[in-house]
C-alpha positions as CSV (number, residue, x, y, z in Angstrom):
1,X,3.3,-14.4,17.1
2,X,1.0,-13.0,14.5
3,X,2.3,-9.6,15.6
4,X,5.5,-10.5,15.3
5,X,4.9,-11.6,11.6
6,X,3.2,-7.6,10.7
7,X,6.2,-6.1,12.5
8,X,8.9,-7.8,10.3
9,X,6.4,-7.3,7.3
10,X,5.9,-4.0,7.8
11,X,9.9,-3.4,8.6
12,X,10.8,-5.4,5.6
13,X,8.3,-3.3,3.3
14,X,9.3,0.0,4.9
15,X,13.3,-0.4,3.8
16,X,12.2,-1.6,0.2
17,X,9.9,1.2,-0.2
18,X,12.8,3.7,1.0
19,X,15.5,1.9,-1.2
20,X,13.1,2.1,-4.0
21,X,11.8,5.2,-3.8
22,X,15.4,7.0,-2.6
23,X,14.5,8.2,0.5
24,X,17.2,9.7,2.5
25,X,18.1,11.2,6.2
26,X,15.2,12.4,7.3
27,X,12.7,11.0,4.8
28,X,14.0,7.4,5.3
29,X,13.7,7.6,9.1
30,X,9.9,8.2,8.6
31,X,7.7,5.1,8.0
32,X,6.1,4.7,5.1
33,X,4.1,1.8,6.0
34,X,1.8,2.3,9.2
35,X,-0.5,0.1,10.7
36,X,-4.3,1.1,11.6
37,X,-4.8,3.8,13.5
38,X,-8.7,5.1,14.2
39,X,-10.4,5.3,17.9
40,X,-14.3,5.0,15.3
41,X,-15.0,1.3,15.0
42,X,-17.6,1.9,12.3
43,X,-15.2,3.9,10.2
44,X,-11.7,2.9,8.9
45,X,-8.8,6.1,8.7
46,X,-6.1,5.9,6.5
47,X,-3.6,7.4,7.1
48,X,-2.5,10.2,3.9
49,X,1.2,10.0,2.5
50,X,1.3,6.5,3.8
51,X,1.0,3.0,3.2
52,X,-1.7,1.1,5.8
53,X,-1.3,-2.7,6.4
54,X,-3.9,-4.5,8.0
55,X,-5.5,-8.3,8.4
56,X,-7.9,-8.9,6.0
57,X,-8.3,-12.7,6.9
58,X,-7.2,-15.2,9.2
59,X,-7.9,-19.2,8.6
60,X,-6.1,-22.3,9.8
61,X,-4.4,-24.2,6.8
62,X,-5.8,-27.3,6.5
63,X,-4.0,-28.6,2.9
64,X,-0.4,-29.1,5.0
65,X,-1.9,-31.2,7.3
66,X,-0.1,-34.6,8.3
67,X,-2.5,-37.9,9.0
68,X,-1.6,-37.7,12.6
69,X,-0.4,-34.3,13.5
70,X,0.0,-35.4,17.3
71,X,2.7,-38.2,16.3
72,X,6.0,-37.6,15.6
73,X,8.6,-39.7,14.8
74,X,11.9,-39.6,16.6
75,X,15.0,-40.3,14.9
76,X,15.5,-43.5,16.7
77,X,12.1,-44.9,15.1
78,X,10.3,-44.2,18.5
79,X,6.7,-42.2,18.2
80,X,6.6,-39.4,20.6
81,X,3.3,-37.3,21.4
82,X,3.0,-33.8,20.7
83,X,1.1,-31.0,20.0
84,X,1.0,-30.3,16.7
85,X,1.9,-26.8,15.1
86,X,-0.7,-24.6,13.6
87,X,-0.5,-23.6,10.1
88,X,-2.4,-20.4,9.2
89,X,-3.2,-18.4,6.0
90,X,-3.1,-14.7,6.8
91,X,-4.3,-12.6,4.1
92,X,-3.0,-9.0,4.6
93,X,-4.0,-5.8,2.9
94,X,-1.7,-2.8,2.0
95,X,-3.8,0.6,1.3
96,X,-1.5,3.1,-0.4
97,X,-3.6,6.5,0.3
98,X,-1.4,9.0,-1.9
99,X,-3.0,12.8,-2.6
100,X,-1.2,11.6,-6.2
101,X,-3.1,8.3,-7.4
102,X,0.0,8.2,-9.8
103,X,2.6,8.0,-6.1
104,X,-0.2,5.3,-4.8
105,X,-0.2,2.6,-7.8
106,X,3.7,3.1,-7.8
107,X,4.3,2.3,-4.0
108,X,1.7,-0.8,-5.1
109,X,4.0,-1.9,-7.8
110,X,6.8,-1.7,-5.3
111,X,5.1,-4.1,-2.6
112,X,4.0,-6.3,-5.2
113,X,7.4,-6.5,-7.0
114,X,9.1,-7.1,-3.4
115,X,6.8,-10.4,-3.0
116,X,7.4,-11.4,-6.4
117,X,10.9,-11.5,-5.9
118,X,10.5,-13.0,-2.1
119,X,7.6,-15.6,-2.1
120,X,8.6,-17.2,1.1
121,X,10.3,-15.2,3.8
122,X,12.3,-17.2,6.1
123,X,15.8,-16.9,8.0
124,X,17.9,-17.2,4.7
125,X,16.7,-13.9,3.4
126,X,14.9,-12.2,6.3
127,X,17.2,-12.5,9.3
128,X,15.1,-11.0,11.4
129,X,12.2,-13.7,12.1
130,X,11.5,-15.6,14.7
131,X,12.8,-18.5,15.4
132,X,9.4,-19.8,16.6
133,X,8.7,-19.0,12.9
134,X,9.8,-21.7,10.4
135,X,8.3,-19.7,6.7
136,X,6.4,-16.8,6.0
């Protein structure tokens, strides 16, 4: 599922940075955010022209948490067993690696601006998630 989540990120993030930055034909069809790509565990490459997104941090959510997350109740006023979802917090981190430092704050300023406007992510405004997944 988690993959799921970086594919529509990095899909939705791709498509704002090529709106934004009025990328055409050719230029549009190539990706401007990539995931990590390097064989060398000891040293991280990435990737020039191109914005990397990668998993910084993973932790369970423990704040959303109901009293008994393995009760439900049923419409009918009947408790029901289950097995209770799993809310995470997933930090993620975008690397804009630009030969202009100028071209990598402004593809920053993009992703951030994108967020601001989209907090939360869900099937209103991204069509394309999971219906496993309630909010990102």
């Amino acid at each position: 599922m988690i993959n799921e989540v970086l594919l529509l990120l990095k899909d939705i993030v791709n498509a704002h940075l090529s709106a934004s930055l009025g990328l055409s034909g050719a230029q549009a069809d190539q990706e401007q955010v990539v995931f990590l790509d390097s064989e060398k565990i000891d040293y991280l490459d990435f990737k020039l022209g191109a914005v990397t997104l990668m998993i910084a941090g993973l932790e369970k959510e423990h704040s959303v948490r109901p009293g008994d997350p393995y009760r439900v109740m049923l419409a009918d006023g009947t408790a029901q067993r289950v097995m209770p979802p799993i809310p995470l917090n997933l930090q993620l981190l975008f690397i804009c690696r630009f030969k202009d430092y100028l071209q990598s704050l402004r593809c920053m300023s993009l992703i951030l601006q994108l967020f601001q406007r989209n907090p939360v992510l869900d099937h209103a405004n991204a069509p394309a998630l999971s219906d496993r997944i309630e909010k990102i």
